Short mmCIF file of C-alpha atoms in Angstrom, two decimals:
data_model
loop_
_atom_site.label_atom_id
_atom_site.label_comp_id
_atom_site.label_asym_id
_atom_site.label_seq_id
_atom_site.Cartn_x
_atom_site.Cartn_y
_atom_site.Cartn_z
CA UNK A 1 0.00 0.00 0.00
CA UNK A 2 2.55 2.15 0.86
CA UNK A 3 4.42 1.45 -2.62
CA UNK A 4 1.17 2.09 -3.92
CA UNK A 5 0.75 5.39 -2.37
CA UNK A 6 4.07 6.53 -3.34
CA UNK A 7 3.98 6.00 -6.87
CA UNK A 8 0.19 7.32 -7.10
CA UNK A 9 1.97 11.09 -5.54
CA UNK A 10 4.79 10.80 -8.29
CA UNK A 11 2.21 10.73 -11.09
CA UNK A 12 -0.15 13.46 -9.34
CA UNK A 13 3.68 15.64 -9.31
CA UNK A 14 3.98 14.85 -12.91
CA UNK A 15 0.70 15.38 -13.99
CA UNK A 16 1.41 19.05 -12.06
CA UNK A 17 4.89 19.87 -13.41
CA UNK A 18 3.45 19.03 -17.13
CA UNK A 19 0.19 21.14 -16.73
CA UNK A 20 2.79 24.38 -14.90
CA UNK A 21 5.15 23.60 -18.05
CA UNK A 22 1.94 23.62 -20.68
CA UNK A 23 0.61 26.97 -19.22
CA UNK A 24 4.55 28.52 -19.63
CA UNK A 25 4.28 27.28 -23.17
CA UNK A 26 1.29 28.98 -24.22
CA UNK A 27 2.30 32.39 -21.86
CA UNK A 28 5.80 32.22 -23.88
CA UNK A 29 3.17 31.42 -27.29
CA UNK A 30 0.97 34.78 -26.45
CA UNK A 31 3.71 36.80 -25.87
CA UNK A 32 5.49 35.60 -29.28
CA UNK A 33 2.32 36.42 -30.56
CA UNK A 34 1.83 40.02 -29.74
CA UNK A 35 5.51 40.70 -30.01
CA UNK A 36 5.15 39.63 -33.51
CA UNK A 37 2.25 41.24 -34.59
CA UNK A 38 4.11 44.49 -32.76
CA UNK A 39 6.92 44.15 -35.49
CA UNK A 40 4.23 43.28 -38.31
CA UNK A 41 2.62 46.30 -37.59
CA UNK A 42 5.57 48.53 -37.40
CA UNK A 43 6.78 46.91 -40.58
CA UNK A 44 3.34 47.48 -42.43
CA UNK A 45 3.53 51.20 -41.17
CA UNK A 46 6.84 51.73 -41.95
CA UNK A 47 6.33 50.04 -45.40
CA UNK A 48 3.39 52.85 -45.95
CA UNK A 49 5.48 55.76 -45.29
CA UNK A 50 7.91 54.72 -47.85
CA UNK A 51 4.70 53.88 -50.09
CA UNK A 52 3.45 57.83 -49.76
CA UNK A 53 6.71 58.92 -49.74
CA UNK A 54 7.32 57.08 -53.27
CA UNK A 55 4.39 58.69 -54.34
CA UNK A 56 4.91 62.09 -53.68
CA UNK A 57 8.02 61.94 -55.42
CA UNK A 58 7.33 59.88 -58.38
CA UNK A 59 3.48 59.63 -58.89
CA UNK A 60 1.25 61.90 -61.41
CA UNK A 61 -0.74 64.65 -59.57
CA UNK A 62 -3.75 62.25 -58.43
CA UNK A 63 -1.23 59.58 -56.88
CA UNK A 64 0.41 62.65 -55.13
CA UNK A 65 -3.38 64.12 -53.88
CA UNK A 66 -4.32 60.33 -52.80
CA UNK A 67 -0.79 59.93 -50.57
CA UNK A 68 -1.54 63.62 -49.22
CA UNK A 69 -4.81 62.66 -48.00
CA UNK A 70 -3.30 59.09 -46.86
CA UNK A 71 -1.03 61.38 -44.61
CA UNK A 72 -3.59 63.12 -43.46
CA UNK A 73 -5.62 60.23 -41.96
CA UNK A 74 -2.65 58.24 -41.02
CA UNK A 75 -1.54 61.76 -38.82
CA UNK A 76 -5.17 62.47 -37.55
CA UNK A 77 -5.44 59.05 -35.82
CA UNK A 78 -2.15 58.46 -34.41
CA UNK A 79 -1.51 59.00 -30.84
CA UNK A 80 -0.12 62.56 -29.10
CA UNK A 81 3.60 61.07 -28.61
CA UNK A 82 3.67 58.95 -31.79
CA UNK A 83 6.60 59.27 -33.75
CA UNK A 84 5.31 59.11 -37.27
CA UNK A 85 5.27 62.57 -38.06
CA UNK A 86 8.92 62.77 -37.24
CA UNK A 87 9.41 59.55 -39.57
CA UNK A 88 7.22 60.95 -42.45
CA UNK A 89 9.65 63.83 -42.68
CA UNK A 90 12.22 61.98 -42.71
CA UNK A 91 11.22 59.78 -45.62
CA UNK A 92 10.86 62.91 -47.34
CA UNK A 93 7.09 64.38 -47.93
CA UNK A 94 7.44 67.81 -46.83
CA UNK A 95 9.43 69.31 -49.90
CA UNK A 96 6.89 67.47 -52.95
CA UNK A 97 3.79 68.57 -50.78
CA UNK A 98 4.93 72.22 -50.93
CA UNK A 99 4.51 72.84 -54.58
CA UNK A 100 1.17 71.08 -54.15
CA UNK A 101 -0.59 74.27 -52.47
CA UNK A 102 -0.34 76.38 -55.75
CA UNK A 103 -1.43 74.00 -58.27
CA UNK A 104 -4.25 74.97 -60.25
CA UNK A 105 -6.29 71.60 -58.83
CA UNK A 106 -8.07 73.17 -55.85
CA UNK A 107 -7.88 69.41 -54.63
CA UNK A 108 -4.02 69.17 -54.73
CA UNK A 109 -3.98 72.42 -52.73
CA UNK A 110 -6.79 71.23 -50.29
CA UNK A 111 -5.03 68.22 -49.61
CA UNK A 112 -1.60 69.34 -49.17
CA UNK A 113 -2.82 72.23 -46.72
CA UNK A 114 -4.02 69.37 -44.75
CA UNK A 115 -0.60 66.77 -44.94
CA UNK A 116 1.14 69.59 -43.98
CA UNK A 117 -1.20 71.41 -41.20
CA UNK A 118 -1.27 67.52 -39.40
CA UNK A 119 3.31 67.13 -40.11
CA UNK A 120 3.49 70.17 -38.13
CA UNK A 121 0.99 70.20 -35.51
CA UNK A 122 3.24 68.73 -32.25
CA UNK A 123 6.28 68.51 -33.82
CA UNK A 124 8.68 71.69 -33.61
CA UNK A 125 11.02 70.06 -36.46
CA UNK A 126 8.38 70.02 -38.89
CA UNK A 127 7.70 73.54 -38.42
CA UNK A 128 10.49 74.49 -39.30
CA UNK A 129 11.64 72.46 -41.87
CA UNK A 130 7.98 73.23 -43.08
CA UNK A 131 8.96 76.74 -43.76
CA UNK A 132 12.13 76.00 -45.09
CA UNK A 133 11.07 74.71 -47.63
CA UNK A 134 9.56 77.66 -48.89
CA UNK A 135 5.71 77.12 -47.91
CA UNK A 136 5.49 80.63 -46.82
CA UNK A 137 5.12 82.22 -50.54
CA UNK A 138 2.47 79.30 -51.48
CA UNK A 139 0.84 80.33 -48.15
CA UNK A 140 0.60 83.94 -48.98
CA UNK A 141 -0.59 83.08 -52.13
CA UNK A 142 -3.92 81.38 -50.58
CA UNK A 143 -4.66 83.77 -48.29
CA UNK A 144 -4.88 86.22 -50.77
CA UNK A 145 -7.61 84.15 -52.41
CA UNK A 146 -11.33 84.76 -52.38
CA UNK A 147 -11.88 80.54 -51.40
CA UNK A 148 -13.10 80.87 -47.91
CA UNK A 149 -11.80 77.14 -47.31
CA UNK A 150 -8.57 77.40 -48.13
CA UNK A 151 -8.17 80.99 -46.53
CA UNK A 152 -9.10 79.30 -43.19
CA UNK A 153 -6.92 76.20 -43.67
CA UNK A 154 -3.86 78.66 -44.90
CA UNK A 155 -4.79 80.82 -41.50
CA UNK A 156 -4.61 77.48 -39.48
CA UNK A 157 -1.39 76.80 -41.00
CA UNK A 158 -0.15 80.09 -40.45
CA UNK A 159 -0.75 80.35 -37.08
CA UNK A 160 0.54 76.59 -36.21
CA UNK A 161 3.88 77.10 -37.96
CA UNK A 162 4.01 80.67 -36.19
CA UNK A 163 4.18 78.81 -32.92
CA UNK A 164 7.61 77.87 -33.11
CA UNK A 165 9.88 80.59 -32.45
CA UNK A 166 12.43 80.49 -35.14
CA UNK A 167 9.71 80.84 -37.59
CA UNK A 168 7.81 84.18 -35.91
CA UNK A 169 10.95 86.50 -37.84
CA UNK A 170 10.47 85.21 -41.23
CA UNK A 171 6.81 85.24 -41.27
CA UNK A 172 6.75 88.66 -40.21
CA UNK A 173 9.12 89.71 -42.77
CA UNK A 174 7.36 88.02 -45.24
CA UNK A 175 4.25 89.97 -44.99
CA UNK A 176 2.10 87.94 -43.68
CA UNK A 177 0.48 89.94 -40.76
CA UNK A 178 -1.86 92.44 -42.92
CA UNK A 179 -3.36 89.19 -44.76
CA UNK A 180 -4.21 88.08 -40.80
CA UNK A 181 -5.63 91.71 -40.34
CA UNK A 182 -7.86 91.42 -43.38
CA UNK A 183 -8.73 87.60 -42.06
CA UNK A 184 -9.97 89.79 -38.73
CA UNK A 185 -12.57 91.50 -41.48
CA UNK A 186 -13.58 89.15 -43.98
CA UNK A 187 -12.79 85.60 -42.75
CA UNK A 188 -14.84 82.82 -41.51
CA UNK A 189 -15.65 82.86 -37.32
CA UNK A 190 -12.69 80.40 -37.06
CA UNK A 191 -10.31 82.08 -39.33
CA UNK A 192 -10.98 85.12 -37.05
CA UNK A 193 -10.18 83.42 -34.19
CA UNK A 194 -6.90 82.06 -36.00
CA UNK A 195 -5.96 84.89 -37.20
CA UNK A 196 -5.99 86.86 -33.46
CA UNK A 197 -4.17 83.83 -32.14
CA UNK A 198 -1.08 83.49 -34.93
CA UNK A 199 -0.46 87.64 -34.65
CA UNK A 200 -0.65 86.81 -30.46
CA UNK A 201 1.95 84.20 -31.50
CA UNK A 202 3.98 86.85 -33.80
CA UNK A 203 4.12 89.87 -30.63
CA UNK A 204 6.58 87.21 -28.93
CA UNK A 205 8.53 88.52 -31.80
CA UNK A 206 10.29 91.69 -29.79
CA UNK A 207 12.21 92.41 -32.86
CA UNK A 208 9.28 93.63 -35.02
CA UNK A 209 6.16 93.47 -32.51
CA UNK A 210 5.76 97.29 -32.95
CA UNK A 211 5.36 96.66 -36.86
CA UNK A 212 2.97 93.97 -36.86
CA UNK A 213 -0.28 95.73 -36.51
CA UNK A 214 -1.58 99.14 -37.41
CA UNK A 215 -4.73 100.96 -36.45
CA UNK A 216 -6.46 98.64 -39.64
CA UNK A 217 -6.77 96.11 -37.57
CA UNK A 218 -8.39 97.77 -34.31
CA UNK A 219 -12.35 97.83 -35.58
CA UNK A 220 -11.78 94.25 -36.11
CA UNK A 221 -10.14 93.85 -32.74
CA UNK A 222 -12.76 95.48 -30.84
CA UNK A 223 -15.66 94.18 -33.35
CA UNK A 224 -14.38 90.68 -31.61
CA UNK A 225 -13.78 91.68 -28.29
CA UNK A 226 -17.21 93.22 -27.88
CA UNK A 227 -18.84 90.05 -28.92
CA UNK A 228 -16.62 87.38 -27.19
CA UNK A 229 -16.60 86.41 -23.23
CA UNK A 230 -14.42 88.68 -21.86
CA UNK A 231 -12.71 86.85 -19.43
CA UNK A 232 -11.98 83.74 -22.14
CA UNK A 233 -8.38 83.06 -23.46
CA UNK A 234 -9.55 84.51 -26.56
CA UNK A 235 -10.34 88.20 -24.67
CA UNK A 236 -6.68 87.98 -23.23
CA UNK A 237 -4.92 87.54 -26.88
CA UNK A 238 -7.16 90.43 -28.62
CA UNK A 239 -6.73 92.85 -25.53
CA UNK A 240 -3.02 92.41 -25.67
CA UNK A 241 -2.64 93.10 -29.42
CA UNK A 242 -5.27 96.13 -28.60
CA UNK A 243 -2.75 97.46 -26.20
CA UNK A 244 -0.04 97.20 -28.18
CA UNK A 245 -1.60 99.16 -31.40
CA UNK A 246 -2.49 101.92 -29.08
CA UNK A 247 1.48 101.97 -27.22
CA UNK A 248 2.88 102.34 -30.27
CA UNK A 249 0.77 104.05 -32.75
CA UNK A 250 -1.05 107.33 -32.91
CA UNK A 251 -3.33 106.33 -36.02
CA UNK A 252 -4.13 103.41 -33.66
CA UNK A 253 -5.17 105.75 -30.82
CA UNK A 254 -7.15 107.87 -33.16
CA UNK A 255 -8.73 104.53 -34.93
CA UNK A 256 -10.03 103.52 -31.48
CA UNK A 257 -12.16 107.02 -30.58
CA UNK A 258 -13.74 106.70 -34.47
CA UNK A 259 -14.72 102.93 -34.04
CA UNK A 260 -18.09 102.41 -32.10
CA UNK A 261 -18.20 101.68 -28.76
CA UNK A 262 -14.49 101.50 -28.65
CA UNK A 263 -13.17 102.94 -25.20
CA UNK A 264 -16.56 101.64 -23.57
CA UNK A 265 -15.40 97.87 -24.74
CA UNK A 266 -12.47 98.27 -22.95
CA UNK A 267 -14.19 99.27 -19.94
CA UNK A 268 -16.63 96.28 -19.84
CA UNK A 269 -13.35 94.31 -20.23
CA UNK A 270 -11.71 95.92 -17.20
CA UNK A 271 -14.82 94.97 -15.46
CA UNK A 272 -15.73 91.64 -16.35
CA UNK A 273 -12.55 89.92 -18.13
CA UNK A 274 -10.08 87.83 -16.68
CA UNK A 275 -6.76 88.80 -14.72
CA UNK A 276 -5.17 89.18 -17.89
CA UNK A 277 -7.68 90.94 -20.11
CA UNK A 278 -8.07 93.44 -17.31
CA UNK A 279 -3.83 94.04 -17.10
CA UNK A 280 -4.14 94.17 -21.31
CA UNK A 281 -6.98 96.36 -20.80
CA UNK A 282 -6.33 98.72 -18.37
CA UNK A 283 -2.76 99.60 -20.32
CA UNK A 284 -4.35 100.11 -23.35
CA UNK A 285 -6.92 102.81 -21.79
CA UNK A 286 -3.63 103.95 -19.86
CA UNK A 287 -1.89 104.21 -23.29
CA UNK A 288 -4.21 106.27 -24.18
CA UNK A 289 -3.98 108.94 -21.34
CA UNK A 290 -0.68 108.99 -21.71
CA UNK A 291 -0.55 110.18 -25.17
CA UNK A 292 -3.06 112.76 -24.64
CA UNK A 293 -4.36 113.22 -21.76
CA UNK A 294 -6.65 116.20 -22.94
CA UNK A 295 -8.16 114.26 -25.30
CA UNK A 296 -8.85 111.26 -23.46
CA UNK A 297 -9.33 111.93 -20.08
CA UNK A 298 -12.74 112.81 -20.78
CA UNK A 299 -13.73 110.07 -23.20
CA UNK A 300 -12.68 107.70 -20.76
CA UNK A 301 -14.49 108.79 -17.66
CA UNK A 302 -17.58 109.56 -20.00
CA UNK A 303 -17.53 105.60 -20.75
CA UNK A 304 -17.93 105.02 -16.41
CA UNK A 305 -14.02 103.22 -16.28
CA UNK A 306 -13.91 104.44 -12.59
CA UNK A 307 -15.62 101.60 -10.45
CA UNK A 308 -13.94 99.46 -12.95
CA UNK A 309 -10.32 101.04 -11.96
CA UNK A 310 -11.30 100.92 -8.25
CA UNK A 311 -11.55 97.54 -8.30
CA UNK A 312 -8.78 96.53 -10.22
CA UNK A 313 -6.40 98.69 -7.31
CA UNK A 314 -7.29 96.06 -5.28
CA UNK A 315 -7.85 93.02 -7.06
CA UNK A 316 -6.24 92.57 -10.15
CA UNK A 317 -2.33 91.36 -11.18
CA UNK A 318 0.26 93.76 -9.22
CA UNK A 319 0.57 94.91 -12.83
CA UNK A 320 -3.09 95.90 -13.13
CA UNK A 321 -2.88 97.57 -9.83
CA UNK A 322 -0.23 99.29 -10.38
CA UNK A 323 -1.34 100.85 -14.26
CA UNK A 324 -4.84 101.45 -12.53
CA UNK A 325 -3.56 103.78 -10.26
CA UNK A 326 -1.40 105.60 -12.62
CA UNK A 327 -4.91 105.94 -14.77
CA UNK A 328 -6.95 106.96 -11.84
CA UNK A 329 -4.16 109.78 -10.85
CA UNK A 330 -3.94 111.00 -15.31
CA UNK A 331 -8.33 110.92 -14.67
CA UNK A 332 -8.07 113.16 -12.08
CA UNK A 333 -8.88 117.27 -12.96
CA UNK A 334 -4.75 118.26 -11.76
CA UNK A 335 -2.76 115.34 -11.92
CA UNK A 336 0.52 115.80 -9.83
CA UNK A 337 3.59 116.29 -11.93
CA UNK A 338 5.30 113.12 -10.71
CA UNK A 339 3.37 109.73 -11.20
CA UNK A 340 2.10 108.65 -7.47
CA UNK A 341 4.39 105.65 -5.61
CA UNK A 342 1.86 105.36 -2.36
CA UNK A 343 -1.17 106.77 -4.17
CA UNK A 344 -3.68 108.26 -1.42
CA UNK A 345 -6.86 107.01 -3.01
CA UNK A 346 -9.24 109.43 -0.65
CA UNK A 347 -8.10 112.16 -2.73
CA UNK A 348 -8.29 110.19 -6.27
CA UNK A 349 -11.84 109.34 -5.29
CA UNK A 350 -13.21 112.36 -4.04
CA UNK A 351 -11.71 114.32 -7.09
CA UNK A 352 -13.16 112.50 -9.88
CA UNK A 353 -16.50 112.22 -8.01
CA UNK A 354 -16.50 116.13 -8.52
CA UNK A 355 -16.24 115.81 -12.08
CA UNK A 356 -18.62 112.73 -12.12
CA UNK A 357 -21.54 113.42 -9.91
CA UNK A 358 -20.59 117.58 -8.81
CA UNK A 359 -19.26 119.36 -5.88
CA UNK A 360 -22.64 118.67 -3.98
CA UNK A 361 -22.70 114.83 -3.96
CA UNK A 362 -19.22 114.34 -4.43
CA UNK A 363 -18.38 113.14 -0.52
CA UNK A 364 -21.18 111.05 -1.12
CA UNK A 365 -20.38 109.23 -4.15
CA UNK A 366 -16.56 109.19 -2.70
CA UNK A 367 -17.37 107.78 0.25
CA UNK A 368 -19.41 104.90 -1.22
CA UNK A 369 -16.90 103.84 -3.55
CA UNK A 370 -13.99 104.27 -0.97
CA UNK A 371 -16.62 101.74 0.93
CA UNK A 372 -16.58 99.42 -2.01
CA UNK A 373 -12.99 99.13 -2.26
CA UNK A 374 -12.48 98.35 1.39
CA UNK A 375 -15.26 95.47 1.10
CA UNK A 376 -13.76 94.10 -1.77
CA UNK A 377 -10.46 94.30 -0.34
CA UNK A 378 -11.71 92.68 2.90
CA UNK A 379 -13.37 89.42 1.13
CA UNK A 380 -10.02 88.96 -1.00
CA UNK A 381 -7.83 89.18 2.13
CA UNK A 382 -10.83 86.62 4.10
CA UNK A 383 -10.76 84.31 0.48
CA UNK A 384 -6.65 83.78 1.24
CA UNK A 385 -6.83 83.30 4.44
CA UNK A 386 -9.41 80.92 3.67
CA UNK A 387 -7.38 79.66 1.17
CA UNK A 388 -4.21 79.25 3.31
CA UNK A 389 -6.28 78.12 6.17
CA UNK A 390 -7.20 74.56 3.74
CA UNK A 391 -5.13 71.77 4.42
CA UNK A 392 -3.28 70.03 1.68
CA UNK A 393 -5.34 68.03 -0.31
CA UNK A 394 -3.43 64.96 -2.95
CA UNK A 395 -5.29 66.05 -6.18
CA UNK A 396 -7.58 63.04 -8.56
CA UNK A 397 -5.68 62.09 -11.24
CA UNK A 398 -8.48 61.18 -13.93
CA UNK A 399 -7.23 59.43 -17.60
CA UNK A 400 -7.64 61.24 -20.69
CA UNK A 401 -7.98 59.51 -24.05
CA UNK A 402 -6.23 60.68 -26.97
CA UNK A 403 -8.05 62.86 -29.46
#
């Protein structure tokens, strides 16, 4: 029996070691399995790049508008940190796809916009070498064009290619900015939009930033502000290039008093538009005073910018506080020679409430908005120590899927 009993545990351990040795067999089998399909797939892909490439380079104008539009969907699905942009370039597409955007086939061009606009979206290199190989003149070309498509798709070009700094001097210098100002006039909604954002882009240029824009493009600018949110990312890129028209151009100042609702836009900005908007904003109306404060003074305190300015003293960037009480001393009917370091705001207040409401109610309306400064300023200073009272909290980290 014992014998028996021995033998019967050998076969049970042999029967275990051979069903532990099939399931390392088939593990071993899977991962063969996905590691070659991995390497078939890589293969295949790499295989199609030199397929489009071959195409561009050697194939009549349809083979070179069906590999365009390949590109296209190959770069539209693949994932944020995939590499085949990189590798398309590489293989060679960029330079045959250039010549593409001024055939006469509005197909060629519509599909070449797109293969390039998807090389150079995440991918600095591309950019570059994008521009290097002389899209720019094609570019120009489009956007001088009355096809509302391919304006916007040039636009969205424009401004993705501007994004990478050694490009911003040679599109400026290659006149593209006054086709974005006439974009700010007669393009589609989200060729305007493109348009603001690529001459945002360009003002990082320090080199030309006071030649970009002239006072053509501040109707537009305002046209847009008035009708977007103000405190939206958008707001923040058209107030900036507002301010900077007006600090560097006298046409621009004058362009702003003729255009409708003008100043009073940038007053609704100071007072509803995000941190930003409200710095952007409040130099712009400060450029203004500046220049001539005559002129101005009165067209700005006509438009009710005081409760605006008031608040921003208090609660906006140290920027913001700073330019608004610069402004609120220029308001003022006798500004001191000498721009104000402590600025005594009793005196700032009561003096414009003369001009705004008379000598009679003056202490009144004074003392109500020296009261609505101090209960502003009292719920920021309760909101951070509110803020700073909060114990540390680990933050949720929530996955994304790739667009």
């Amino acid at each position: 029996m014992v014998v028996e009993e021995n033998q019967n545990q050998i076969m049970d351990s042999i029967a275990g070691d051979s069903a532990m040795t099939a399931t390392v067999s088939e593990d071993e089998a899977e991962e063969e399995t996905t590691t070659s399909t991995t390497n078939t797939w890589k293969n295949t892909k790499e295989s199609l790049i030199l397929h489009l490439s071959k195409k561009l380079l050697h194939g009549d104008l349809d083979f070179r508008i069906e590999a365009a539009r390949e590109i296209r969907k190959m770069l539209r699905k693949s994932p944020v940190k995939s590499s085949a942009r990189s590798k398309l370039a590489d293989a060679g597409v960029i330079p045959p796809l250039v010549p593409m955007l001024i055939s006469s086939n509005i197909d060629a061009r519509h599909a070449s916009l797109l293969a390039l606009l998807n090389l150079a979206v995440r991918n600095e290199r591309n950019k570059i070498e994008i521009v290097k190989a002389g899209a720019l003149p094609p570019l120009i070309q489009i956007l001088k064009l009355h096809n509302a498509s391919l304006r916007e798709l040039a636009t969205a070009a424009i401004l993705t290619l501007s994004a990478a700094p050694a490009n911003k001097a040679t599109i400026i210098t290659s006149g593209v900015p006054p086709l974005l100002v006439q974009m700010l006039s007669s393009g589609t909604v989200q060729g305007k939009v493109d348009a603001v954002t690529a001459l945002h882009n360009l003002s990082a240029c320090k080199e030309y930033s006071a030649s970009i824009l002239d006072a053509k493009a501040v109707s537009p600018l305002i046209h847009l502000l008035k009708e977007c949110k103000k405190h939206s990312k958008f707001a923040e890129k058209a107030t900036a290039l507002v301010e900077m028209i007006l600090s560097n151009s006298e046409d621009g100042r004058h362009a702003i008093t003729s255009c409708e609702s003008g100043i009073l836009t940038l007053v609704e900005t100071v007072e509803d538009g995000s941190p930003l908007s409200i710095e952007h904003a409040v130099g712009a109306l400060l450029s203004l005073c500046r220049s001539n404060r005559d002129k101005y003074r009165k067209l700005i305190l006509k438009e009710g910018a005081i409760p605006g300015l008031l608040s921003s003293t208090v609660e906006g960037t140290s920027k913001s506080r700073d330019r608004a009480r610069v402004l609120l001393d220029l308001l003022r009917e006798t500004p001191r020679e000498k721009e104000m370091a402590p600025l005594i705001l009793e005196k700032i207040v009561y003096g414009i409430a003369v001009q705004v409401d008379g000598a009679e109610k003056a202490a009144s309306t004074a003392k109500k908005l020296l009261q609505d400064m101090v209960h502003r300023s009292m719920e920021l200073s309760m909101k951070s120590i509110q803020h700073k009272a909060k114990p540390a909290t680990t933050p949720s980290i929530s996955s994304k899927s790739n667009s």
